[in-house]
């Protein structure tokens, strides 16, 4: 008996009229809809979401092939019977349609990540929101999941499989899918898609129904209740800025003035990190940590305190509704944690909803980041941030419009973005000591070395990190 390798895409054809079903196999909180939205905005694939169409999902997927060549079936599809039903319907429509399963390979070890993501995105989902308890619902999804297996009758109609991971960045997952399916996108395409995806708001809301009683489940039946709190035990691992702009330009920089020896050393360590897959999968700036790793804010961070309060009428709205945004004088670690907690939690409250799409729940507040140099030694590469400028946000307060100007504080002496480290024993936080060594005076023989650049602007989101 000859078994086919569904993960071998060498014979995969992406021709002009080729039709493809992208069958997502995931769980709530895995990022399947985010992935689908990126694919839609990057390549104009048709996106059919089960939460929006309900029982008409299968019919809508099949009908979508009348006008589209690539259709995304955005449903958990964690049960083999669900996968079989959709695959049979599509193959009945046309046996030539290639079915590509995109499998997140969800397991119990992914539960903490799934739960924290759902908690972070708040109300921006059709089914699970943080005002109800969702822990047991997610556990049921994971526990009852049928593993994808093309050797079994229920999954035998699947032609190809792409393996993803919950821990992957969105960019990495999109890159894996596009590479296998032979679709190409540029860095600017990804950034434009990011802006559109960040503005996404779930418009259809569903209730979780107990099939036996036909009644909506209460929080008590779903599990332990969850409440937002500024109590230290409820803080995320850290608050920071998630970078959405591509980092690749820094791997082949255009320096202001750097000697050839320094550039040769940089190329060597850069090639080593790339070859050993030690470039970070995603990038961020740590602003403040909670727990035992926390420390008080450094005085120099006030160079990132940008933008005034604006016109008097806007200041009045700001003082009246969001007083913590108007003052930022206490530099202790605890006050900074509370500051970011209040700002981000207000994105999820009716009293102070951030109005502009670019500041949507689950992404955070847009911050422009400026990088002035690349610093490196034989162990790591780090970008030195010169300034951070949060964009003003429109605020809707019970029909009264206003604008608020935020301020950014950082507990590290030097705000930075770690690009990668030589091996697992060298941790990203060691970038702090490398930057301090540079300030104390670089050793031209042993480093660290600095490549100065014309300021490069990156885009990021002020947000919470729970991993």
Tab-separated table of C-alpha atoms in Angstrom:
chain	number	residue	atom	x	y	z
A	1	UNK	CA	0.000	0.000	0.000
A	2	UNK	CA	1.406	3.388	-1.065
A	3	UNK	CA	0.795	6.198	1.398
A	4	UNK	CA	0.826	9.786	0.179
A	5	UNK	CA	2.758	12.552	1.918
A	6	UNK	CA	0.173	15.304	2.372
A	7	UNK	CA	2.879	17.661	3.658
A	8	UNK	CA	4.869	17.455	0.429
A	9	UNK	CA	3.857	20.413	-1.751
A	10	UNK	CA	6.385	19.764	-4.541
A	11	UNK	CA	3.584	18.696	-6.879
A	12	UNK	CA	1.118	21.338	-5.711
A	13	UNK	CA	-0.201	23.415	-8.605
A	14	UNK	CA	-1.209	27.052	-8.199
A	15	UNK	CA	-2.331	27.826	-11.732
A	16	UNK	CA	-4.570	30.579	-13.033
A	17	UNK	CA	-7.838	28.677	-12.604
A	18	UNK	CA	-6.812	26.363	-9.751
A	19	UNK	CA	-9.424	26.174	-6.998
A	20	UNK	CA	-8.381	25.682	-3.387
A	21	UNK	CA	-10.283	25.211	-0.141
A	22	UNK	CA	-8.280	26.327	2.894
A	23	UNK	CA	-9.743	24.321	5.764
A	24	UNK	CA	-8.715	25.777	9.125
A	25	UNK	CA	-8.355	23.217	11.944
A	26	UNK	CA	-7.930	25.002	15.261
A	27	UNK	CA	-9.565	26.049	18.530
A	28	UNK	CA	-10.940	29.250	19.975
A	29	UNK	CA	-8.105	31.680	20.668
A	30	UNK	CA	-5.591	30.055	18.309
A	31	UNK	CA	-5.618	32.990	15.895
A	32	UNK	CA	-7.479	31.292	13.040
A	33	UNK	CA	-9.677	34.296	12.206
A	34	UNK	CA	-6.687	36.656	12.358
A	35	UNK	CA	-4.877	34.337	9.937
A	36	UNK	CA	-7.932	34.191	7.662
A	37	UNK	CA	-8.261	37.989	7.654
A	38	UNK	CA	-4.608	38.419	6.692
A	39	UNK	CA	-5.001	35.929	3.824
A	40	UNK	CA	-8.138	37.753	2.694
A	41	UNK	CA	-6.505	41.198	2.685
A	42	UNK	CA	-3.198	40.003	1.222
A	43	UNK	CA	-4.516	37.792	-1.589
A	44	UNK	CA	-8.238	38.596	-1.832
A	45	UNK	CA	-9.213	35.056	-0.816
A	46	UNK	CA	-12.904	34.654	0.009
A	47	UNK	CA	-13.356	34.383	3.771
A	48	UNK	CA	-16.380	32.434	5.063
A	49	UNK	CA	-16.721	32.534	8.848
A	50	UNK	CA	-19.056	30.126	10.609
A	51	UNK	CA	-19.827	32.551	13.448
A	52	UNK	CA	-21.234	35.004	10.908
A	53	UNK	CA	-23.348	32.591	8.837
A	54	UNK	CA	-24.236	29.828	11.320
A	55	UNK	CA	-26.008	26.801	9.794
A	56	UNK	CA	-25.520	28.164	6.267
A	57	UNK	CA	-21.741	27.770	6.616
A	58	UNK	CA	-21.304	24.629	4.468
A	59	UNK	CA	-23.619	25.934	1.748
A	60	UNK	CA	-21.869	29.320	1.671
A	61	UNK	CA	-18.428	27.702	1.370
A	62	UNK	CA	-19.541	25.602	-1.601
A	63	UNK	CA	-21.335	28.512	-3.291
A	64	UNK	CA	-18.283	30.750	-2.874
A	65	UNK	CA	-16.458	28.705	-5.532
A	66	UNK	CA	-18.887	30.058	-8.155
A	67	UNK	CA	-17.048	33.388	-8.024
A	68	UNK	CA	-13.777	32.598	-6.212
A	69	UNK	CA	-10.822	30.320	-6.767
A	70	UNK	CA	-9.600	30.278	-3.156
A	71	UNK	CA	-12.033	30.002	-0.237
A	72	UNK	CA	-11.199	29.956	3.485
A	73	UNK	CA	-13.467	27.829	5.699
A	74	UNK	CA	-13.045	29.692	8.998
A	75	UNK	CA	-14.432	27.364	11.647
A	76	UNK	CA	-12.704	25.389	14.393
A	77	UNK	CA	-13.239	22.141	12.427
A	78	UNK	CA	-11.836	20.344	15.465
A	79	UNK	CA	-14.224	17.404	15.023
A	80	UNK	CA	-13.638	14.911	12.218
A	81	UNK	CA	-17.323	14.811	11.317
A	82	UNK	CA	-17.258	18.571	10.665
A	83	UNK	CA	-14.224	18.180	8.422
A	84	UNK	CA	-15.772	15.240	6.575
A	85	UNK	CA	-19.037	17.130	5.914
A	86	UNK	CA	-17.336	20.180	4.434
A	87	UNK	CA	-14.835	18.109	2.407
A	88	UNK	CA	-17.573	15.905	0.915
A	89	UNK	CA	-19.667	18.938	-0.025
A	90	UNK	CA	-16.731	20.666	-1.728
A	91	UNK	CA	-15.558	17.557	-3.626
A	92	UNK	CA	-19.136	16.977	-4.779
A	93	UNK	CA	-19.078	20.495	-6.189
A	94	UNK	CA	-15.841	19.697	-8.048
A	95	UNK	CA	-13.395	16.820	-7.496
A	96	UNK	CA	-10.622	19.071	-8.847
A	97	UNK	CA	-10.789	21.476	-5.902
A	98	UNK	CA	-7.659	20.993	-3.779
A	99	UNK	CA	-8.419	20.813	-0.053
A	100	UNK	CA	-5.594	22.182	2.077
A	101	UNK	CA	-5.992	21.717	5.839
A	102	UNK	CA	-4.190	24.320	7.944
A	103	UNK	CA	-3.727	22.579	11.300
A	104	UNK	CA	-2.669	24.368	14.511
A	105	UNK	CA	-2.133	20.948	16.212
A	106	UNK	CA	-3.826	22.145	19.406
A	107	UNK	CA	-3.009	20.245	22.620
A	108	UNK	CA	-3.552	20.671	26.365
A	109	UNK	CA	-0.224	22.481	26.661
A	110	UNK	CA	-1.710	25.299	24.552
A	111	UNK	CA	-4.555	26.005	27.011
A	112	UNK	CA	-2.830	28.857	28.950
A	113	UNK	CA	-2.021	30.661	25.688
A	114	UNK	CA	-5.553	30.223	24.310
A	115	UNK	CA	-7.196	31.455	27.516
A	116	UNK	CA	-4.917	34.493	27.886
A	117	UNK	CA	-5.520	35.503	24.261
A	118	UNK	CA	-9.288	35.364	24.674
A	119	UNK	CA	-9.028	37.370	27.873
A	120	UNK	CA	-6.892	39.982	26.103
A	121	UNK	CA	-9.165	40.492	23.102
A	122	UNK	CA	-12.164	41.208	25.356
A	123	UNK	CA	-15.538	41.608	23.640
A	124	UNK	CA	-14.133	41.445	20.088
A	125	UNK	CA	-15.402	37.962	19.255
A	126	UNK	CA	-18.684	36.496	18.076
A	127	UNK	CA	-18.994	33.859	20.775
A	128	UNK	CA	-16.529	34.061	23.657
A	129	UNK	CA	-16.210	37.359	25.526
A	130	UNK	CA	-14.521	38.222	28.805
A	131	UNK	CA	-17.774	39.266	30.499
A	132	UNK	CA	-18.657	35.548	30.627
A	133	UNK	CA	-16.430	32.729	31.796
A	134	UNK	CA	-14.961	30.841	28.905
A	135	UNK	CA	-12.353	28.590	30.552
A	136	UNK	CA	-14.446	25.417	30.480
A	137	UNK	CA	-15.619	26.117	26.936
A	138	UNK	CA	-12.021	26.288	25.692
A	139	UNK	CA	-11.075	23.158	27.666
A	140	UNK	CA	-13.932	21.271	26.032
A	141	UNK	CA	-12.748	22.318	22.569
A	142	UNK	CA	-9.245	21.037	23.268
A	143	UNK	CA	-10.245	17.864	25.157
A	144	UNK	CA	-12.826	16.757	22.581
A	145	UNK	CA	-10.661	17.581	19.566
A	146	UNK	CA	-10.230	14.854	16.931
A	147	UNK	CA	-6.637	14.891	15.702
A	148	UNK	CA	-6.283	15.325	11.951
A	149	UNK	CA	-5.370	12.005	10.286
A	150	UNK	CA	-5.643	11.616	6.497
A	151	UNK	CA	-5.281	7.839	6.868
A	152	UNK	CA	-8.744	7.711	8.426
A	153	UNK	CA	-11.949	7.788	6.312
A	154	UNK	CA	-13.172	11.081	7.793
A	155	UNK	CA	-10.067	12.992	6.679
A	156	UNK	CA	-9.100	11.072	3.527
A	157	UNK	CA	-10.472	13.767	1.182
A	158	UNK	CA	-7.903	16.268	2.437
A	159	UNK	CA	-5.178	16.671	-0.202
A	160	UNK	CA	-2.549	18.664	1.676
A	161	UNK	CA	-1.736	19.665	5.263
A	162	UNK	CA	0.120	22.737	6.532
A	163	UNK	CA	1.242	22.536	10.174
A	164	UNK	CA	1.154	25.697	12.287
A	165	UNK	CA	1.679	26.436	15.974
A	166	UNK	CA	-0.166	28.614	18.464
A	167	UNK	CA	3.227	29.956	19.554
A	168	UNK	CA	4.111	31.192	16.047
A	169	UNK	CA	3.773	34.869	15.220
A	170	UNK	CA	1.073	35.799	12.714
A	171	UNK	CA	3.755	36.734	10.197
A	172	UNK	CA	5.387	33.312	10.523
A	173	UNK	CA	2.080	31.475	10.053
A	174	UNK	CA	1.133	33.584	7.037
A	175	UNK	CA	4.598	33.063	5.552
A	176	UNK	CA	4.324	29.284	5.984
A	177	UNK	CA	0.927	29.178	4.275
A	178	UNK	CA	1.865	31.488	1.399
A	179	UNK	CA	5.128	29.620	0.770
A	180	UNK	CA	3.363	26.249	0.531
A	181	UNK	CA	0.561	27.599	-1.680
A	182	UNK	CA	3.006	29.576	-3.846
A	183	UNK	CA	1.512	33.018	-3.191
A	184	UNK	CA	3.851	35.989	-2.758
A	185	UNK	CA	3.522	39.113	-0.615
A	186	UNK	CA	5.879	41.967	0.163
A	187	UNK	CA	6.701	43.607	3.495
A	188	UNK	CA	4.623	46.650	2.576
A	189	UNK	CA	1.701	44.361	1.645
A	190	UNK	CA	1.876	42.784	5.104
A	191	UNK	CA	1.952	46.158	6.850
A	192	UNK	CA	-1.086	47.378	4.871
A	193	UNK	CA	-2.925	44.159	5.712
A	194	UNK	CA	-1.990	44.630	9.397
A	195	UNK	CA	-3.734	47.998	9.465
A	196	UNK	CA	-6.899	46.496	7.998
A	197	UNK	CA	-6.855	43.486	10.319
A	198	UNK	CA	-6.291	45.692	13.387
A	199	UNK	CA	-9.502	47.571	12.525
A	200	UNK	CA	-11.546	44.344	12.526
A	201	UNK	CA	-14.536	44.371	14.877
A	202	UNK	CA	-16.756	41.326	15.395
A	203	UNK	CA	-20.295	42.373	14.483
A	204	UNK	CA	-22.254	39.134	14.948
A	205	UNK	CA	-22.704	37.902	18.508
A	206	UNK	CA	-23.737	34.341	19.373
A	207	UNK	CA	-24.848	32.849	22.665
A	208	UNK	CA	-23.450	29.639	24.111
A	209	UNK	CA	-26.492	27.347	24.421
A	210	UNK	CA	-26.963	24.289	26.585
A	211	UNK	CA	-28.411	21.833	24.035
A	212	UNK	CA	-30.307	19.851	26.676
A	213	UNK	CA	-32.115	22.759	28.333
A	214	UNK	CA	-31.988	25.129	25.312
A	215	UNK	CA	-31.064	27.906	27.749
A	216	UNK	CA	-28.087	30.210	27.776
A	217	UNK	CA	-25.406	28.903	30.108
A	218	UNK	CA	-24.683	30.984	33.187
A	219	UNK	CA	-21.189	31.928	34.340
A	220	UNK	CA	-21.530	29.410	37.179
A	221	UNK	CA	-22.130	26.537	34.739
A	222	UNK	CA	-19.254	27.616	32.533
A	223	UNK	CA	-16.754	27.733	35.375
A	224	UNK	CA	-14.917	30.257	37.543
A	225	UNK	CA	-15.854	33.885	36.923
A	226	UNK	CA	-13.254	36.257	35.498
A	227	UNK	CA	-13.018	39.942	36.351
A	228	UNK	CA	-10.619	42.626	35.212
A	229	UNK	CA	-8.533	43.901	38.084
A	230	UNK	CA	-5.476	46.023	38.747
A	231	UNK	CA	-4.484	43.633	41.516
A	232	UNK	CA	-0.854	42.599	40.972
A	233	UNK	CA	-1.810	38.921	40.618
A	234	UNK	CA	-3.965	39.883	37.620
A	235	UNK	CA	-1.234	41.707	35.736
A	236	UNK	CA	0.171	40.135	32.556
A	237	UNK	CA	3.798	39.017	32.451
A	238	UNK	CA	4.659	42.435	31.072
A	239	UNK	CA	3.336	45.436	29.189
A	240	UNK	CA	5.123	46.363	26.017
A	241	UNK	CA	4.919	47.369	22.389
A	242	UNK	CA	4.293	44.656	19.815
A	243	UNK	CA	6.165	45.476	16.607
A	244	UNK	CA	4.168	44.939	13.397
A	245	UNK	CA	6.606	46.499	10.915
A	246	UNK	CA	9.074	44.113	9.223
A	247	UNK	CA	12.535	43.879	10.819
A	248	UNK	CA	14.352	42.478	7.791
A	249	UNK	CA	15.855	45.866	6.717
A	250	UNK	CA	18.020	45.763	9.843
A	251	UNK	CA	19.619	42.486	8.739
A	252	UNK	CA	21.256	44.318	5.822
A	253	UNK	CA	21.469	47.903	7.105
A	254	UNK	CA	22.521	51.101	5.372
A	255	UNK	CA	24.702	52.739	8.048
A	256	UNK	CA	25.579	56.437	8.353
A	257	UNK	CA	29.284	55.788	8.869
A	258	UNK	CA	30.689	52.407	9.928
A	259	UNK	CA	34.084	50.865	9.247
A	260	UNK	CA	34.332	47.741	7.102
A	261	UNK	CA	35.583	45.597	10.002
A	262	UNK	CA	32.473	46.334	12.087
A	263	UNK	CA	30.219	45.568	9.121
A	264	UNK	CA	32.082	42.302	8.521
A	265	UNK	CA	31.616	41.276	12.164
A	266	UNK	CA	27.911	42.164	11.987
A	267	UNK	CA	27.416	40.144	8.806
A	268	UNK	CA	29.069	37.159	10.456
A	269	UNK	CA	26.903	37.142	13.605
A	270	UNK	CA	23.803	37.928	11.508
A	271	UNK	CA	24.471	34.949	9.233
A	272	UNK	CA	25.060	32.709	12.261
A	273	UNK	CA	21.728	33.699	13.828
A	274	UNK	CA	19.865	33.275	10.542
A	275	UNK	CA	21.459	29.905	9.759
A	276	UNK	CA	20.692	28.546	13.242
A	277	UNK	CA	17.143	29.957	13.169
A	278	UNK	CA	17.903	32.182	16.147
A	279	UNK	CA	16.191	35.315	14.799
A	280	UNK	CA	13.179	35.999	17.049
A	281	UNK	CA	9.815	34.874	15.568
A	282	UNK	CA	8.215	38.148	16.712
A	283	UNK	CA	9.492	41.398	18.156
A	284	UNK	CA	8.559	43.709	20.996
A	285	UNK	CA	9.760	46.409	23.377
A	286	UNK	CA	9.383	45.551	27.069
A	287	UNK	CA	8.085	48.564	29.018
A	288	UNK	CA	7.387	47.164	32.487
A	289	UNK	CA	7.331	43.671	34.014
A	290	UNK	CA	5.172	42.386	36.842
A	291	UNK	CA	6.165	39.878	39.520
A	292	UNK	CA	9.680	39.137	40.798
A	293	UNK	CA	11.319	40.372	37.568
A	294	UNK	CA	9.931	43.885	38.003
A	295	UNK	CA	11.979	46.955	38.832
A	296	UNK	CA	11.400	50.675	39.203
A	297	UNK	CA	11.291	52.923	36.165
A	298	UNK	CA	14.504	54.614	35.112
A	299	UNK	CA	14.748	58.405	35.058
A	300	UNK	CA	15.924	58.588	31.414
A	301	UNK	CA	12.616	57.215	30.143
A	302	UNK	CA	11.101	60.709	30.157
A	303	UNK	CA	12.606	61.288	26.687
A	304	UNK	CA	9.674	59.160	25.523
A	305	UNK	CA	7.145	61.499	27.186
A	306	UNK	CA	5.710	63.043	24.043
A	307	UNK	CA	2.801	65.307	23.031
A	308	UNK	CA	0.990	67.728	25.288
A	309	UNK	CA	-2.613	67.601	26.428
A	310	UNK	CA	-3.874	69.620	23.453
A	311	UNK	CA	-6.701	72.219	23.431
A	312	UNK	CA	-8.413	73.138	26.665
A	313	UNK	CA	-11.708	71.468	25.756
A	314	UNK	CA	-9.918	68.187	25.048
A	315	UNK	CA	-7.993	68.505	28.303
A	316	UNK	CA	-11.258	68.939	30.163
A	317	UNK	CA	-12.625	65.701	28.720
A	318	UNK	CA	-9.369	63.957	29.514
A	319	UNK	CA	-9.267	65.208	33.107
A	320	UNK	CA	-12.931	64.374	33.654
A	321	UNK	CA	-12.983	60.842	32.264
A	322	UNK	CA	-9.408	59.566	32.110
A	323	UNK	CA	-7.438	61.381	34.816
A	324	UNK	CA	-4.615	58.852	34.820
A	325	UNK	CA	-3.726	59.877	31.257
A	326	UNK	CA	-3.262	63.518	32.268
A	327	UNK	CA	-0.613	62.911	34.928
A	328	UNK	CA	2.432	60.729	34.805
A	329	UNK	CA	4.754	61.710	37.607
A	330	UNK	CA	5.108	58.606	39.780
A	331	UNK	CA	7.973	56.507	38.393
A	332	UNK	CA	7.560	53.384	40.533
A	333	UNK	CA	7.098	50.008	38.918
A	334	UNK	CA	3.674	49.513	40.515
A	335	UNK	CA	2.324	52.853	39.313
A	336	UNK	CA	3.521	52.135	35.782
A	337	UNK	CA	1.790	48.718	35.833
A	338	UNK	CA	-1.436	50.365	36.984
A	339	UNK	CA	-1.049	53.103	34.359
A	340	UNK	CA	-0.875	50.668	31.438
A	341	UNK	CA	-3.520	48.405	32.966
A	342	UNK	CA	-6.005	51.278	33.207
A	343	UNK	CA	-5.306	52.541	29.705
A	344	UNK	CA	-5.707	49.144	28.057
A	345	UNK	CA	-8.673	48.106	30.190
A	346	UNK	CA	-10.461	51.280	29.139
A	347	UNK	CA	-10.425	49.994	25.600
A	348	UNK	CA	-12.925	47.395	26.871
A	349	UNK	CA	-15.247	49.674	28.879
A	350	UNK	CA	-18.352	51.572	27.814
A	351	UNK	CA	-17.314	54.643	29.800
A	352	UNK	CA	-14.133	55.329	27.835
A	353	UNK	CA	-14.035	53.513	24.540
A	354	UNK	CA	-11.112	54.267	22.236
A	355	UNK	CA	-12.962	55.288	19.086
A	356	UNK	CA	-10.527	54.979	16.186
A	357	UNK	CA	-10.158	51.611	14.438
A	358	UNK	CA	-6.388	51.791	14.680
A	359	UNK	CA	-6.774	51.491	18.462
A	360	UNK	CA	-9.046	48.465	18.465
A	361	UNK	CA	-9.378	46.011	21.333
A	362	UNK	CA	-6.858	43.181	21.173
A	363	UNK	CA	-4.208	45.184	19.350
A	364	UNK	CA	-3.655	48.184	21.592
A	365	UNK	CA	-2.690	51.780	20.974
A	366	UNK	CA	-0.579	52.659	17.939
A	367	UNK	CA	2.960	53.790	18.758
A	368	UNK	CA	5.560	55.051	16.283
A	369	UNK	CA	9.003	53.725	17.246
A	370	UNK	CA	12.263	55.252	16.028
A	371	UNK	CA	15.430	53.137	15.867
A	372	UNK	CA	18.770	54.955	15.804
A	373	UNK	CA	21.318	52.154	15.786
A	374	UNK	CA	22.067	48.430	15.763
A	375	UNK	CA	24.134	47.151	18.685
A	376	UNK	CA	25.708	43.698	18.709
A	377	UNK	CA	28.398	41.449	20.118
A	378	UNK	CA	29.262	37.817	19.456
A	379	UNK	CA	26.142	36.667	21.325
A	380	UNK	CA	23.243	38.857	20.244
A	381	UNK	CA	21.868	41.654	18.060
A	382	UNK	CA	19.658	44.421	19.488
A	383	UNK	CA	18.056	47.580	18.082
A	384	UNK	CA	18.496	50.724	20.182
A	385	UNK	CA	15.319	52.824	20.306
A	386	UNK	CA	15.812	56.600	20.351
A	387	UNK	CA	12.204	57.653	20.860
A	388	UNK	CA	8.618	56.385	20.923
A	389	UNK	CA	5.633	58.477	19.928
A	390	UNK	CA	2.112	57.218	20.714
A	391	UNK	CA	-0.501	58.490	18.293
A	392	UNK	CA	-3.326	60.635	19.655
A	393	UNK	CA	-6.550	58.678	20.126
A	394	UNK	CA	-10.114	59.786	19.524
A	395	UNK	CA	-12.371	59.095	22.513
A	396	UNK	CA	-16.163	58.842	22.588
A	397	UNK	CA	-17.552	59.613	26.070
A	398	UNK	CA	-21.318	59.130	26.017
A	399	UNK	CA	-21.586	61.086	22.780
A	400	UNK	CA	-18.964	63.688	23.683
A	401	UNK	CA	-15.958	63.514	21.398
A	402	UNK	CA	-12.436	64.365	22.462
A	403	UNK	CA	-8.802	63.413	22.014
A	404	UNK	CA	-6.253	62.101	24.471
A	405	UNK	CA	-2.467	62.204	24.229
A	406	UNK	CA	-0.705	59.282	25.854
A	407	UNK	CA	2.753	59.027	27.381
A	408	UNK	CA	5.085	56.044	27.325
A	409	UNK	CA	7.280	54.961	30.249
A	410	UNK	CA	9.934	52.230	30.196
A	411	UNK	CA	11.623	50.506	33.151
A	412	UNK	CA	14.685	49.549	31.118
A	413	UNK	CA	17.399	52.173	30.978
A	414	UNK	CA	17.494	51.758	27.202
A	415	UNK	CA	14.341	50.906	25.292
A	416	UNK	CA	15.281	48.256	22.763
A	417	UNK	CA	14.199	45.430	20.443
A	418	UNK	CA	16.153	42.172	20.631
A	419	UNK	CA	16.609	40.696	17.145
A	420	UNK	CA	18.082	37.353	18.213
A	421	UNK	CA	20.637	35.504	20.363
A	422	UNK	CA	23.328	32.962	19.475
A	423	UNK	CA	21.760	30.060	21.433
A	424	UNK	CA	19.094	29.263	24.025
A	425	UNK	CA	21.408	29.903	26.968
A	426	UNK	CA	21.652	33.589	25.969
A	427	UNK	CA	18.378	35.233	26.945
A	428	UNK	CA	16.879	38.322	25.247
A	429	UNK	CA	16.982	40.339	28.503
A	430	UNK	CA	20.797	40.276	28.281
A	431	UNK	CA	20.420	43.029	25.679
A	432	UNK	CA	20.134	45.409	28.656
A	433	UNK	CA	23.669	44.679	29.861
A	434	UNK	CA	25.051	44.874	26.309
A	435	UNK	CA	23.600	48.378	25.899
A	436	UNK	CA	24.982	49.407	29.281
A	437	UNK	CA	28.422	48.101	28.280
A	438	UNK	CA	28.235	50.212	25.137
A	439	UNK	CA	27.433	53.316	27.185
A	440	UNK	CA	30.348	52.592	29.530
A	441	UNK	CA	32.706	52.388	26.549
A	442	UNK	CA	32.941	49.809	23.791
A	443	UNK	CA	35.955	47.503	23.451
A	444	UNK	CA	36.864	47.572	19.747
A	445	UNK	CA	38.253	44.041	19.992
A	446	UNK	CA	35.520	42.338	22.020
A	447	UNK	CA	32.517	44.621	21.534
A	448	UNK	CA	29.823	45.520	21.815
A	449	UNK	CA	29.820	47.344	18.489
A	450	UNK	CA	27.333	49.916	17.221
A	451	UNK	CA	26.104	50.603	13.693
A	452	UNK	CA	24.509	54.059	13.612
A	453	UNK	CA	21.586	54.612	11.252
A	454	UNK	CA	19.427	57.377	9.921
A	455	UNK	CA	16.397	57.042	12.214
A	456	UNK	CA	14.093	54.305	10.959
A	457	UNK	CA	10.418	54.421	11.970
A	458	UNK	CA	8.577	51.250	12.933
A	459	UNK	CA	4.959	50.731	13.857
A	460	UNK	CA	3.841	48.984	17.028
A	461	UNK	CA	0.927	48.525	19.416
A	462	UNK	CA	0.972	49.226	23.149
A	463	UNK	CA	-0.446	46.011	24.574
A	464	UNK	CA	-0.209	43.342	27.291
A	465	UNK	CA	1.841	40.139	27.029
A	466	UNK	CA	0.667	37.077	28.990
A	467	UNK	CA	3.263	34.488	27.908
